[in-house]
XYZ file of C-alpha atoms in Angstrom:
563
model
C -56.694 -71.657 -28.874
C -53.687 -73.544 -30.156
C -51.410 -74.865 -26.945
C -48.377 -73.663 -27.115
C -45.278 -75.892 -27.199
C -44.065 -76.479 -23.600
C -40.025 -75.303 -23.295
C -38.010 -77.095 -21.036
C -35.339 -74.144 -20.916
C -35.892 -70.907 -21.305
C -32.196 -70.168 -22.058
C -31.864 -72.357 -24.811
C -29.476 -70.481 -26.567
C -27.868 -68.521 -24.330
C -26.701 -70.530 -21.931
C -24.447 -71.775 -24.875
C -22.328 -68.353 -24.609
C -22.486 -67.904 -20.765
C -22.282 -71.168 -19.160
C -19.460 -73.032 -17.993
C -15.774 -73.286 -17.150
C -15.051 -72.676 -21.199
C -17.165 -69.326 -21.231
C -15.634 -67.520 -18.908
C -14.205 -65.296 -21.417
C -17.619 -64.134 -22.168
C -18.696 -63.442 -19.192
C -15.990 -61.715 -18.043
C -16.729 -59.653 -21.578
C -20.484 -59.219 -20.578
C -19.479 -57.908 -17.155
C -17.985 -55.068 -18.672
C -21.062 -53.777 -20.099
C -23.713 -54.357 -17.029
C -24.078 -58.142 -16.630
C -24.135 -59.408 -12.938
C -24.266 -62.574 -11.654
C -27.934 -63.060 -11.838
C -28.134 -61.606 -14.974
C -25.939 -64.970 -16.034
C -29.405 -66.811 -15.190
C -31.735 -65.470 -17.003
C -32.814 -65.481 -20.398
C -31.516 -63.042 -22.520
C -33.469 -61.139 -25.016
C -32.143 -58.797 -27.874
C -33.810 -55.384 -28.621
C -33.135 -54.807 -32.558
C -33.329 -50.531 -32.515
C -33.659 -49.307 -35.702
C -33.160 -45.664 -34.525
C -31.226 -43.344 -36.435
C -32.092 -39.311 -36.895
C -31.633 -38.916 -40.393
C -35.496 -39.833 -40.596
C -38.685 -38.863 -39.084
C -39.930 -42.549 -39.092
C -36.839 -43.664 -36.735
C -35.590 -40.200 -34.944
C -37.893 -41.465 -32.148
C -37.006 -45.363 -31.926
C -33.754 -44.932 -29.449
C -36.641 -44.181 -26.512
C -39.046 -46.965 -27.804
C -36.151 -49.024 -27.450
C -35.414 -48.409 -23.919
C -39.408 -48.795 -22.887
C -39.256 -52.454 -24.484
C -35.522 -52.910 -22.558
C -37.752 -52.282 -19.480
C -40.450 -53.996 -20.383
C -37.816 -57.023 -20.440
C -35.764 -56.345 -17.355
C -40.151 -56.292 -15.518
C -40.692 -59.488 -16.839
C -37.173 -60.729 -15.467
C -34.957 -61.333 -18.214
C -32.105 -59.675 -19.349
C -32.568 -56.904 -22.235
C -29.007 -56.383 -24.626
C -30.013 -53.818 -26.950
C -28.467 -53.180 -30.303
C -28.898 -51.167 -33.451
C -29.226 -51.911 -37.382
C -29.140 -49.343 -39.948
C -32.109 -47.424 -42.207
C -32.228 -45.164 -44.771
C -35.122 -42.604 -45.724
C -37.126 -43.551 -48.889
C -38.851 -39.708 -48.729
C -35.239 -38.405 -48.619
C -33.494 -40.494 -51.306
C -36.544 -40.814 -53.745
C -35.782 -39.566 -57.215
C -32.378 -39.531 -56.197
C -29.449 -42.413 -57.580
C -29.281 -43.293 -53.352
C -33.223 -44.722 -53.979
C -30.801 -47.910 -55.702
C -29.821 -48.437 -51.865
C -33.944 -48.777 -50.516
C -34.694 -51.802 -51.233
C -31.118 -53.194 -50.509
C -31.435 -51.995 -47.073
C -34.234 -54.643 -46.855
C -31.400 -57.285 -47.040
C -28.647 -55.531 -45.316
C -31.250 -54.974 -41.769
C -32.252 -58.912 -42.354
C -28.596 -59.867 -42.149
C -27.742 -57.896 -39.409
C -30.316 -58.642 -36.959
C -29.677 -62.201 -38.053
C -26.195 -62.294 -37.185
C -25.976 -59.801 -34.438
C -28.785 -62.595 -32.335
C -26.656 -65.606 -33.546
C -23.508 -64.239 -32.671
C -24.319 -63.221 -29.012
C -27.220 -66.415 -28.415
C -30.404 -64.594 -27.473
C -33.169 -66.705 -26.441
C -35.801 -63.838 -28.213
C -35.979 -60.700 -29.981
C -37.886 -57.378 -29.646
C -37.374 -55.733 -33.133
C -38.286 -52.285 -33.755
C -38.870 -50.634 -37.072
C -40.530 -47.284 -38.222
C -39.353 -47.044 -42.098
C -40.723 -49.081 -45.244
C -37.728 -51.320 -45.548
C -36.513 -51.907 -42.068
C -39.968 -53.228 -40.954
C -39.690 -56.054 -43.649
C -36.304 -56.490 -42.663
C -36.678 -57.142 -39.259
C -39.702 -59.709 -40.191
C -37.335 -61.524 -42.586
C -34.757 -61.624 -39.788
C -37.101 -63.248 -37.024
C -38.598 -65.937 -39.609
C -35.100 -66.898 -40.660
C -33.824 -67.094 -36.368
C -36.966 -68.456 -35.857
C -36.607 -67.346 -31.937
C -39.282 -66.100 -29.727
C -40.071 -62.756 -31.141
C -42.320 -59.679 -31.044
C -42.124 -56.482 -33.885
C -42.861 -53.263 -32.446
C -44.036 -50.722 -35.215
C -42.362 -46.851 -34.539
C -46.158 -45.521 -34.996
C -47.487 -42.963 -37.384
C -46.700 -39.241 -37.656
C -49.125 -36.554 -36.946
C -50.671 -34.933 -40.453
C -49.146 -31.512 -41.317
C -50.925 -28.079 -42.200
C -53.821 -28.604 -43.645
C -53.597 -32.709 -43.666
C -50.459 -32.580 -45.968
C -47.945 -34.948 -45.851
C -44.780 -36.081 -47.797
C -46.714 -36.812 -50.566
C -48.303 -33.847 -50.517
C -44.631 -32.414 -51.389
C -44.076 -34.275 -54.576
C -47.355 -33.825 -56.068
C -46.705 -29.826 -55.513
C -43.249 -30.011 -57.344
C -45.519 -31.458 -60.145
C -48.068 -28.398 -59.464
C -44.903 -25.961 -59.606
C -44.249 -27.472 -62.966
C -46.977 -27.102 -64.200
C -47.809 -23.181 -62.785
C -50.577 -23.869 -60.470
C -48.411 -23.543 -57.444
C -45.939 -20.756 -56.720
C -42.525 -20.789 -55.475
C -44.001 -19.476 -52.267
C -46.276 -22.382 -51.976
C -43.760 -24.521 -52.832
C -42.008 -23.561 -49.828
C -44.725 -23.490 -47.372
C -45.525 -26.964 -48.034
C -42.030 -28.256 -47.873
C -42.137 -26.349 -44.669
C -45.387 -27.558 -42.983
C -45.946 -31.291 -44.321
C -43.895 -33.200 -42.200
C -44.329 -31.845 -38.844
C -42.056 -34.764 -35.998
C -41.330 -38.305 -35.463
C -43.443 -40.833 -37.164
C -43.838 -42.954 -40.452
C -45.536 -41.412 -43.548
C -49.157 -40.418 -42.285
C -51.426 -42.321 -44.956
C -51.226 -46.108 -46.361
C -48.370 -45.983 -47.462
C -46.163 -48.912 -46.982
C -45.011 -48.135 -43.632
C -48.516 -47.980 -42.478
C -49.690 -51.147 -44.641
C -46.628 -53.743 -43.368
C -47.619 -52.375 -39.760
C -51.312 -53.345 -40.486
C -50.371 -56.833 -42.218
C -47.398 -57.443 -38.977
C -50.500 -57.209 -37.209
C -52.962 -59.305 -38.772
C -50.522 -61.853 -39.070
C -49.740 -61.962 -35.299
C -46.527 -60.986 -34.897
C -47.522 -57.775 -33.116
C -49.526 -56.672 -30.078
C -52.847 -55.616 -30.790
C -52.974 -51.813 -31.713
C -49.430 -51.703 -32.312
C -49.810 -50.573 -36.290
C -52.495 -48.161 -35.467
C -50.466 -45.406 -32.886
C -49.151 -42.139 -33.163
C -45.360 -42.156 -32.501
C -45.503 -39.329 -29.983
C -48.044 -41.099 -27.980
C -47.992 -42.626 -24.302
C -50.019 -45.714 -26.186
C -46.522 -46.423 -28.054
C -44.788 -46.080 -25.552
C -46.701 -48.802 -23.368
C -46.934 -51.383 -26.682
C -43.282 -51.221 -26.279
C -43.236 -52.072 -22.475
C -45.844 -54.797 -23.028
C -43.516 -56.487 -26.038
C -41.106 -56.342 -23.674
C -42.983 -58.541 -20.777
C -44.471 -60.554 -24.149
C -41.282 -61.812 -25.706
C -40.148 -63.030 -22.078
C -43.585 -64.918 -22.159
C -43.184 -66.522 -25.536
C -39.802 -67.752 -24.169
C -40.647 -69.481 -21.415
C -43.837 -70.870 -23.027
C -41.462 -71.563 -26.679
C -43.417 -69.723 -29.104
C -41.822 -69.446 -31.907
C -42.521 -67.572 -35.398
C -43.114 -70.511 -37.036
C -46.122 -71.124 -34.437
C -47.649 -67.759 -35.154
C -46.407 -66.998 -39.314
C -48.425 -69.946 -40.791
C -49.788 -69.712 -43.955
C -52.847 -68.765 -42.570
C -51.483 -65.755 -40.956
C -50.077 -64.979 -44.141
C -53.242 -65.082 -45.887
C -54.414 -62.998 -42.742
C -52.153 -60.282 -43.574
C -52.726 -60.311 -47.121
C -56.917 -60.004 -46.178
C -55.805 -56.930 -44.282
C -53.681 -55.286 -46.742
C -56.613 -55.562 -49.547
C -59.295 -54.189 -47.005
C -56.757 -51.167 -45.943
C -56.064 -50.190 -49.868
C -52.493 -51.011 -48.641
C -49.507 -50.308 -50.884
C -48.344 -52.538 -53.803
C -45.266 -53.383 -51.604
C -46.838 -55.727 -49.540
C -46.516 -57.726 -51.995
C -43.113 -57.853 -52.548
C -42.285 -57.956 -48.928
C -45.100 -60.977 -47.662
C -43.447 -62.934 -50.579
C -40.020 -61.938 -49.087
C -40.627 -62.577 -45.656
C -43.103 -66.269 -46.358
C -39.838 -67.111 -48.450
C -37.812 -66.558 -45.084
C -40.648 -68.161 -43.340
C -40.208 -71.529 -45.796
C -44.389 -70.962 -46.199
C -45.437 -71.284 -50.057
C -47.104 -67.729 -51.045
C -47.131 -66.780 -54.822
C -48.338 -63.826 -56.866
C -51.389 -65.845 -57.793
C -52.400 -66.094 -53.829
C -52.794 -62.318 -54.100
C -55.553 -62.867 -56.635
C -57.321 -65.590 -55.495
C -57.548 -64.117 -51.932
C -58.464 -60.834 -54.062
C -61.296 -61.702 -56.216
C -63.334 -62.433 -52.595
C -61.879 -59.515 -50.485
C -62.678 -55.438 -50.792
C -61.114 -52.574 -50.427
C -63.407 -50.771 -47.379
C -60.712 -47.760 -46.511
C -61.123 -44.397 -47.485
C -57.323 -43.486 -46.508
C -54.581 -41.963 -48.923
C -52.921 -41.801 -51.272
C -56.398 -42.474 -53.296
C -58.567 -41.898 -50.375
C -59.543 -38.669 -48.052
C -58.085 -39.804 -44.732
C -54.957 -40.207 -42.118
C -53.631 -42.961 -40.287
C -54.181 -40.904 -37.202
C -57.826 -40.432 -38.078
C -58.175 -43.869 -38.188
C -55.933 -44.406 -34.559
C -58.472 -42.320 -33.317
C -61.813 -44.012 -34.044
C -60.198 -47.066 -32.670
C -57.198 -48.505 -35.425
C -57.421 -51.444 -37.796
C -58.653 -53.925 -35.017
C -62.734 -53.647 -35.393
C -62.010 -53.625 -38.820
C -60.341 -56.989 -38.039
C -63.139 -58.144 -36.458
C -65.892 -57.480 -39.020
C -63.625 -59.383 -41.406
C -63.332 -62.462 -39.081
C -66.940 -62.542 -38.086
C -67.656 -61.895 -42.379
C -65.225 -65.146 -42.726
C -62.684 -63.708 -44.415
C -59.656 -64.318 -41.507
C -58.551 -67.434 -39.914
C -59.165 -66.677 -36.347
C -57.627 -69.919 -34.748
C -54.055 -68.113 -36.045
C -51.563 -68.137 -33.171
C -49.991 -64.606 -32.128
C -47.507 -62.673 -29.781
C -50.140 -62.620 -27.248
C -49.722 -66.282 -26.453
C -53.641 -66.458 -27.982
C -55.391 -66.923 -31.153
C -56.695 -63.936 -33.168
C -59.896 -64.409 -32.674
C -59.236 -64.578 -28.714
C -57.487 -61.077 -29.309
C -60.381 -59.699 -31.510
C -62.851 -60.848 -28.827
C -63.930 -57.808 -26.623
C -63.131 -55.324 -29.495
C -65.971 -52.598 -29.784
C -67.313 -51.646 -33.467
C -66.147 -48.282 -35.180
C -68.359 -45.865 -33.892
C -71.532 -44.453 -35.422
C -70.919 -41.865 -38.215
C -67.534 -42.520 -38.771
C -66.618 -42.356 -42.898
C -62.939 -43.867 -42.569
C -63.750 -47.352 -42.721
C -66.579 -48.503 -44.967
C -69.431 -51.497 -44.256
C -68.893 -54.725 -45.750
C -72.211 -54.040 -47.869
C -70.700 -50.486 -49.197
C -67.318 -50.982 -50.216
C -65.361 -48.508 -52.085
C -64.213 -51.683 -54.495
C -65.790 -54.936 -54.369
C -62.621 -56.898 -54.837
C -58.953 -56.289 -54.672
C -56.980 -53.146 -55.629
C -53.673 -54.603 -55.834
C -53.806 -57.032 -59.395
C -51.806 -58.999 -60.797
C -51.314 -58.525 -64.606
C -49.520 -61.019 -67.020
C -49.227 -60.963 -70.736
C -46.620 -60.613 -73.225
C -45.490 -57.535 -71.493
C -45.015 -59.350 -68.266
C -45.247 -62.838 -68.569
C -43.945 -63.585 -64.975
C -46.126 -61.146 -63.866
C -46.610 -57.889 -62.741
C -48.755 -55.464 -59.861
C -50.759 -52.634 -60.525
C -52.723 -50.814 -57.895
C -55.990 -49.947 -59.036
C -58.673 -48.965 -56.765
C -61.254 -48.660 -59.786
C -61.008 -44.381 -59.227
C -58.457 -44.645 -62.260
C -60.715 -46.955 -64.009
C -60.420 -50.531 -65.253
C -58.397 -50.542 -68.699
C -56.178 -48.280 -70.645
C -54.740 -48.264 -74.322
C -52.497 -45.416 -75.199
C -48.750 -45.107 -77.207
C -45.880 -45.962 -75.021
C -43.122 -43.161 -74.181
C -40.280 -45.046 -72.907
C -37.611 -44.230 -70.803
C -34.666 -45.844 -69.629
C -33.974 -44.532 -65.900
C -36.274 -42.468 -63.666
C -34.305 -39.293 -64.267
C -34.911 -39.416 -67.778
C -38.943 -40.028 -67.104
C -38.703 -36.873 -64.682
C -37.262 -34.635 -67.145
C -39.957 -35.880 -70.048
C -42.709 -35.617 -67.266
C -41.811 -32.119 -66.022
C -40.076 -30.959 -69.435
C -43.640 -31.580 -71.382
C -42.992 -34.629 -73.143
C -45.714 -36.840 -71.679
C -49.336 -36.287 -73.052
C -52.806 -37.652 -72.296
C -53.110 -40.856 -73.845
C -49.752 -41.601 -73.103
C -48.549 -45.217 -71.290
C -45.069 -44.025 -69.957
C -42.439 -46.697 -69.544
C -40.220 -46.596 -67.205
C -37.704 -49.484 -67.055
C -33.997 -50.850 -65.851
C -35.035 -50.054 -62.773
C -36.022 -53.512 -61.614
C -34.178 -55.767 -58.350
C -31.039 -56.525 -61.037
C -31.045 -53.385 -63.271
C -31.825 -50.686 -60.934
C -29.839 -52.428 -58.902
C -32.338 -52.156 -55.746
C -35.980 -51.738 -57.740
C -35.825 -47.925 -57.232
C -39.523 -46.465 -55.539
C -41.569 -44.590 -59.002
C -42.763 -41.540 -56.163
C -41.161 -38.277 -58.533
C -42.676 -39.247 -61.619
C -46.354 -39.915 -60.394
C -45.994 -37.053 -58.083
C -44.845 -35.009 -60.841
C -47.771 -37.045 -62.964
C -50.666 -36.099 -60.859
C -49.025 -32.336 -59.854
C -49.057 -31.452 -63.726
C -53.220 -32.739 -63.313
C -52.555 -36.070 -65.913
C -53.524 -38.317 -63.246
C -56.479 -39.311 -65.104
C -54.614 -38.969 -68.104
C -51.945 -41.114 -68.576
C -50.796 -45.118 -67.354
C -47.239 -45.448 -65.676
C -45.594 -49.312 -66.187
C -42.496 -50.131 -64.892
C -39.790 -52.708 -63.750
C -39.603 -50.740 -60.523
C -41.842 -50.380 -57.797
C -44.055 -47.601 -56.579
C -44.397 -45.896 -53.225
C -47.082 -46.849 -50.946
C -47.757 -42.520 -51.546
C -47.880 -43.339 -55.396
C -51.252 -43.262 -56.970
C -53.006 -43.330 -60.736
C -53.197 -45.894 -63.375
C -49.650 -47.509 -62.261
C -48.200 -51.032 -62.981
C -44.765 -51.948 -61.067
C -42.897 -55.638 -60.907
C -43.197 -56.102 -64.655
C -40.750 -59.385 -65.011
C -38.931 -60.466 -66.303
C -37.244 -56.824 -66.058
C -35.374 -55.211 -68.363
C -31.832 -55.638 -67.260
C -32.550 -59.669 -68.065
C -33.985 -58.840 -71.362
C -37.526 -59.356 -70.451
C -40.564 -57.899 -72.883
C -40.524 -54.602 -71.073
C -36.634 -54.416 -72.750
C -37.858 -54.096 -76.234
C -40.712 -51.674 -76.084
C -40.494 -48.849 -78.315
C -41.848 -45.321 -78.330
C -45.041 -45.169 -80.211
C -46.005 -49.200 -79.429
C -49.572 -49.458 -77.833
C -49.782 -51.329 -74.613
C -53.091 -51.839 -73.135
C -53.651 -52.843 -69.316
C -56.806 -54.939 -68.002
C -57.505 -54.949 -64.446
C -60.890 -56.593 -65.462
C -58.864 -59.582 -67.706
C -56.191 -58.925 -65.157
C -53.728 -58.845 -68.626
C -51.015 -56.168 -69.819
C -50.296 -56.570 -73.469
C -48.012 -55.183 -76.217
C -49.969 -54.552 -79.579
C -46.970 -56.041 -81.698
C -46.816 -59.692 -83.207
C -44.875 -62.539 -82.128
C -42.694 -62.404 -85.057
C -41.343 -58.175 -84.387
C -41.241 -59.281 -80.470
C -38.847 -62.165 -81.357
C -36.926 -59.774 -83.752
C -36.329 -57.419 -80.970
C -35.486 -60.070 -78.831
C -32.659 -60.637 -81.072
C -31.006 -57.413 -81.531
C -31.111 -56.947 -77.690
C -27.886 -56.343 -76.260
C -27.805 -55.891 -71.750
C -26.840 -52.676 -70.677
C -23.643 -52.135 -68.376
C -24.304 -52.999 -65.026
C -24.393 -49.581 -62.673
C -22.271 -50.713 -59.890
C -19.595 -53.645 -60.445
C -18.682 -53.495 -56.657
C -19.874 -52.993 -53.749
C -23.211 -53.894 -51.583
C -24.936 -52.650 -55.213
C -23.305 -55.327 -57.290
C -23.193 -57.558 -54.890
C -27.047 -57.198 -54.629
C -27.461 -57.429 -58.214
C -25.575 -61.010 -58.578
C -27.927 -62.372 -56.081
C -31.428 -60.781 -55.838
C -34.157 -62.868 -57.728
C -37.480 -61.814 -59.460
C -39.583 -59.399 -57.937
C -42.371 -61.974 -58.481
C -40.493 -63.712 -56.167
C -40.101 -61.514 -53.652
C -36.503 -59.643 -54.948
C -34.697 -62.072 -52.343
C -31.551 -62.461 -52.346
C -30.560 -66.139 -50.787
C -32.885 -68.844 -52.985
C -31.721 -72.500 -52.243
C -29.706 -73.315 -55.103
C-alpha cells in the first residue's frame, strides 16, 4: 500500500478564514449560522449537494447530504453544506434546453470550485446523481485538489415490466410507427420511472459511478446502490468519517487520480458496456487532473479489454439486478487478478485497490449479468475510436458487435436534431440509410446536445438494424444501434462532417476502426471552399459564453485549456 503523505495540519486552509485577531469578522459571520467555539478548531469540510426536485436522479440528494454532514460532525470535524445546480437530461432531451446539458458540466465544476475556495475547506464530500453533475463535481475536486470523497445518488428501481426512461423514447418511435397505441403510450410514460434514482441501466449515470469507483475516488459499493436503500444511506455516513480521515492523513486527489486510476476507470467502463460519455468526461476530468489521457488511450486499453456485461441499453439487465448479486466490485476483482487493473492505485479508503478488492466474494453461481473472462459478449472494446476523412480528429462509436462491424449506406443529412426527428418519424429515413446529424457539436450546438429522440425514434420505428446514425453530438448512455458521436472537427468549425451531402456514401469500420466519405480529395476541397459558418445560436449568455471557450470534444469539450 502506498503511505500516505503525513499532514502537519489538518486545517490547512481553514484556519486562513477563522483564525486570528483579523478574522473576526468571519467568525462572528459563521456564528450566525451554527459555529461555536470548538467548531473554530476543527477542520472544516464542505458537503457539495446536488439536490434539486426537478429530477428523479437528485429529488433524493438533500437527505444523502445530511447522512454525510453526520458522518462528518462523528468523525469530529465540522460539516458546512452547500448546493450546486443540475438539470435533467431525460427531461430536456430533444428539446432546445438539451444545449444547456453539457454546459451544466462546467457551470457545477465552477461552483463547487469557488464555493470551497471562497469559504477555505480543508475537504469535500460531493454528491451527484445526474450524468453531468457527477463529472462536474470530479472536475471540481481534481482542480481544488483537497481531500475529497464523491458520493454517487444510487440507481432507481426498474419500472413495470423492467421499463425505464428509455423504454419511453423507443415507444414514441413504436407510436410512430403503429405498433404501439396511444394507450400504451401512456401507460409507459406512466409506469417507467417509478422514484428517486439515476437512469436504471448503463447509462452514463451508472457508467461515471462505476469508473468514480474504479478509479478510487469512491467507497467501495458506492456506484452499485439503489437510491432508496439503507446501504446509501450508510456510504454517505462512511464518506463522511472518510474525508475527515484523508484530512488528517493529507490525501489528496492527486494521490488517488493517477494515471493509473485513470486507466482503471477506463478498464471498468469497457468491461460494464459503459456509455460513450465516459469518454468525454475521463478526458475532461484527467485534463482537470493535469494527467495525459487521449482518445488513442481508449483504444489501446481497448484492443486487450472486453465487454463481459449483459446490462442495457444493448443488453437484458438492470443496475439493480446487478446491486443485487453483489455490484461491480467482484467484477473488479476478476479483472485485477486477470491483470487488467493496477491494484497498487491509492483510494478514499486510505488503501490501495487491491487492499479494497481483497475479501470480495465471486458473483454467485448461475448468475447471467456478468459474463466469465473466457465468454465475453465482445472480445475487445465497444466504445471505438474512428478517424478518417470524415473525422480526422476523431470520433466514438459504440459498438458492441450486436449492430455488426461495418456499414456503407447514402447519407441523409440534417442540420439540427429537430430536423432529424421530423425525417425519422415523418418517413424520410430508410434502411440503408447513414443519417447525419450535425451542428450539434461543443461550439455549434452550443453544449453537444445528447442524440436520445432520434435513436429512440430509430429503433421504435424497428430500423435499428437498419440504418447508421453519425453525428457532431453525443449520444445518451440509453442510446443504442450503429451510432458514431464526437465526429471533429464539428461542423460549426467547418470540419468534414460540414460538407456532407445527401446521397454521399459514408462507410464506418469498427474492424479498421475508420469512418470515410466516398468523395475525392479534389470535391472535398471544393466544398471546403464554398463553406460559409452558420450564425451562432446564442450571442450572449452562459450559451455563448460556452461556445467562445469550449474545445474539441476529442479533447474533452473543456472549457479552460492553458493558452
Amino acid at each position: 500500500m502506498k503511505k500516505p503523505k503525513p499532514v502537519v495540519d489538518p486545517r490547512r486552509y481553514s484556519r486562513l478564514v477563522v483564525d486570528g485577531i483579523k478574522q473576526t469578522p468571519s467568525r462572528a459571520m459563521l456564528r450566525a449560522v451554527g459555529f461555536n467555539d470548538a467548531d473554530f478548531e476543527k477542520p472544516q469540510i464542505g458537503i457539495a449537494s446536488t439536490w434539486s426536485n426537478l429530477t428523479p436522479c437528485n429529488m433524493h440528494i438533500d437527505e444523502l447530504a445530511r447522512r454525510a454532514a453526520a458522518g462528518v460532525e462523528a468523525a469530529g470535524a465540522k460539516a458546512i453544506t452547500f448546493g450546486t445546480i443540475t438539470v435533467s437530461d431525460g427531461i430536456s432531451m430533444g428539446s432546445p434546453g438539451m444545449r444547456y446539458s453539457l454546459v451544466s458540466r462546467e457551470v457545477i465544476a465552477d461552483s463547487i470550485e469557488t464555493v470551497v475556495g471562497a469559504q477555505g475547506f480543508d475537504g469535500v464530500v460531493a454528491i451527484g446523481g445526474c450524468d453531468k453533475n457527477m463529472p462536474g463535481c470530479l472536475i471540481a475536486l481534481a482542480r481544488l485538489n483537497r481531500p475529497a470523497v464523491f458520493v454517487y445518488g444510487g440507481t432507481i428501481k426498474p419500472g413495470a415490466d423492467k421499463r425505464d426512461v428509455v423504454s419511453v423514447f423507443e415507444a414514441v418511435g413504436g407510436y410512430a410507427s403503429g405498433v404501439v397505441s396511444e394507450q400504451q403510450l401512456k401507460f409507459v410514460e406512466r409506469t417507467a420511472i417509478p422514484g428517486p434514482g439515476s437512469c436504471s441501466g448503463m447509462y452514463t449515470a451508472n457508467t461515471m459511478a462505476s469508473a468514480i469507483e474504479a478509479m478510487g475516488m469512491s467507497l467501495p459499493n458506492s456506484s452499485a446502490q439503489e437510491a432508496v436503500s439503507q446501504q446509501k444511506r450508510d456510504d454517505c455516513a462512511r464518506a463522511g468519517s472518510a474525508v475527515v480521515e484523508l484530512v488528517r492523513r493529507g490525501v489528496r486527489p492527486s494521490d488517488i487520480m493517477t494515471r493509473k486510476a485513470f486507466e482503471n476507470a477506463i478498464v471498468v467502463t469497457i468491461a460494464l458496456g459503459g456509455s460513450t460519455n465516459a469518454v468525454l468526461h475521463l478526458l475532461a476530468i484527467a485534463h482537470a487532473m493535469r494527467v495525459k489521457l487521449k482518445l488513442d488511450d481508449f483504444t489501446r486499453i481497448g484492443r486487450k479489454v472486453p465487454v463481459l456485461a449483459d446490462l442495457r441499453p444493448s443488453g437484458r439487465f438492470s443496475m439493480s439486478e446487478l446491486v443485487a448479486i453483489g455490484g461491480i466490485q467482484p467484477l473488479m476483482k476478476t479483472l485485477l487478478e486477470a491483470g487488467y487493473l493496477h491494484g497498487d492505485c491509492m483510494t478514499v479508503t486510505g488503501f490501495s485497490l487491491a487492499d479494497n478488492l481483497a475479501d470480495v466474494t465471486p458473483y454467485p453461481q448461475g448468475q447471467e449479468i456478468i459474463r466469465s473472462l473466457q465468454n465475453p459478449i465482445k472480445k475487445e472494446s465497444h466504445l471505438v475510436v474512428l478517424y478518417g476523412n470524415l473525422a480526422p480528429e476523431g470520433a466514438v462509436a459504440k459498438i458492441t458487435g450486436k449492430e455488426g462491424l461495418q456499414f456503407t449506406g447514402r447519407a441523409r443529412v440534417f442540420d439540427s436534431e429537430e430536423l432529424s426527428l421530423q425525417g425519422i418519424l415523418g418517413g424520410k429515413v430508410k434502411a440503408g440509410d447513414v443519417v447525419v446529424i450535425r451542428y450539434e457539436g461543443p461550439r455549434g450546438g452550443p453544449g453537444m446536445r445528447e442524440m436520445l429522440s432520434p435513436t429512440g425514434a430509430i429503433m421504435g420505428k424497428g430500423l435499428g438494424n437498419e440504418v447508421a446514425l453519425i453525428t457532431d453530438g453525443r449520444f445518451s448512455g440509453g442510446s443504442h444501434g450503429f451510432v458514431v458521436g464526437h465526429v471533429s472537427p464539428e461542423a460549426a468549425l467547418g470540419g468534414p462532417i460540414a460538407l456532407v451531402k445527401t446521397g454521399d456514401r459514408i462507410s464506418i469500420d469498427a474492424n479498421l476502426r475508420e469512418i470515410t466519405l466516398h468523395i475525392n480529395a479534389a470535391e472535398l476541397k471544393r466544398r471546403a471552399s464554398a463553406w460559409k459558418p452558420k450564425k451562432p445560436y446564442a450571442r450572449r449568455g452562459a450559451l455563448a459564453k460556452y461556445a467562445r471557450s469550449v474545445s474539441s470534444a476529442s479533447l474533452g469539450a473543456v472549457t479552460d485549456l492553458e493558452t
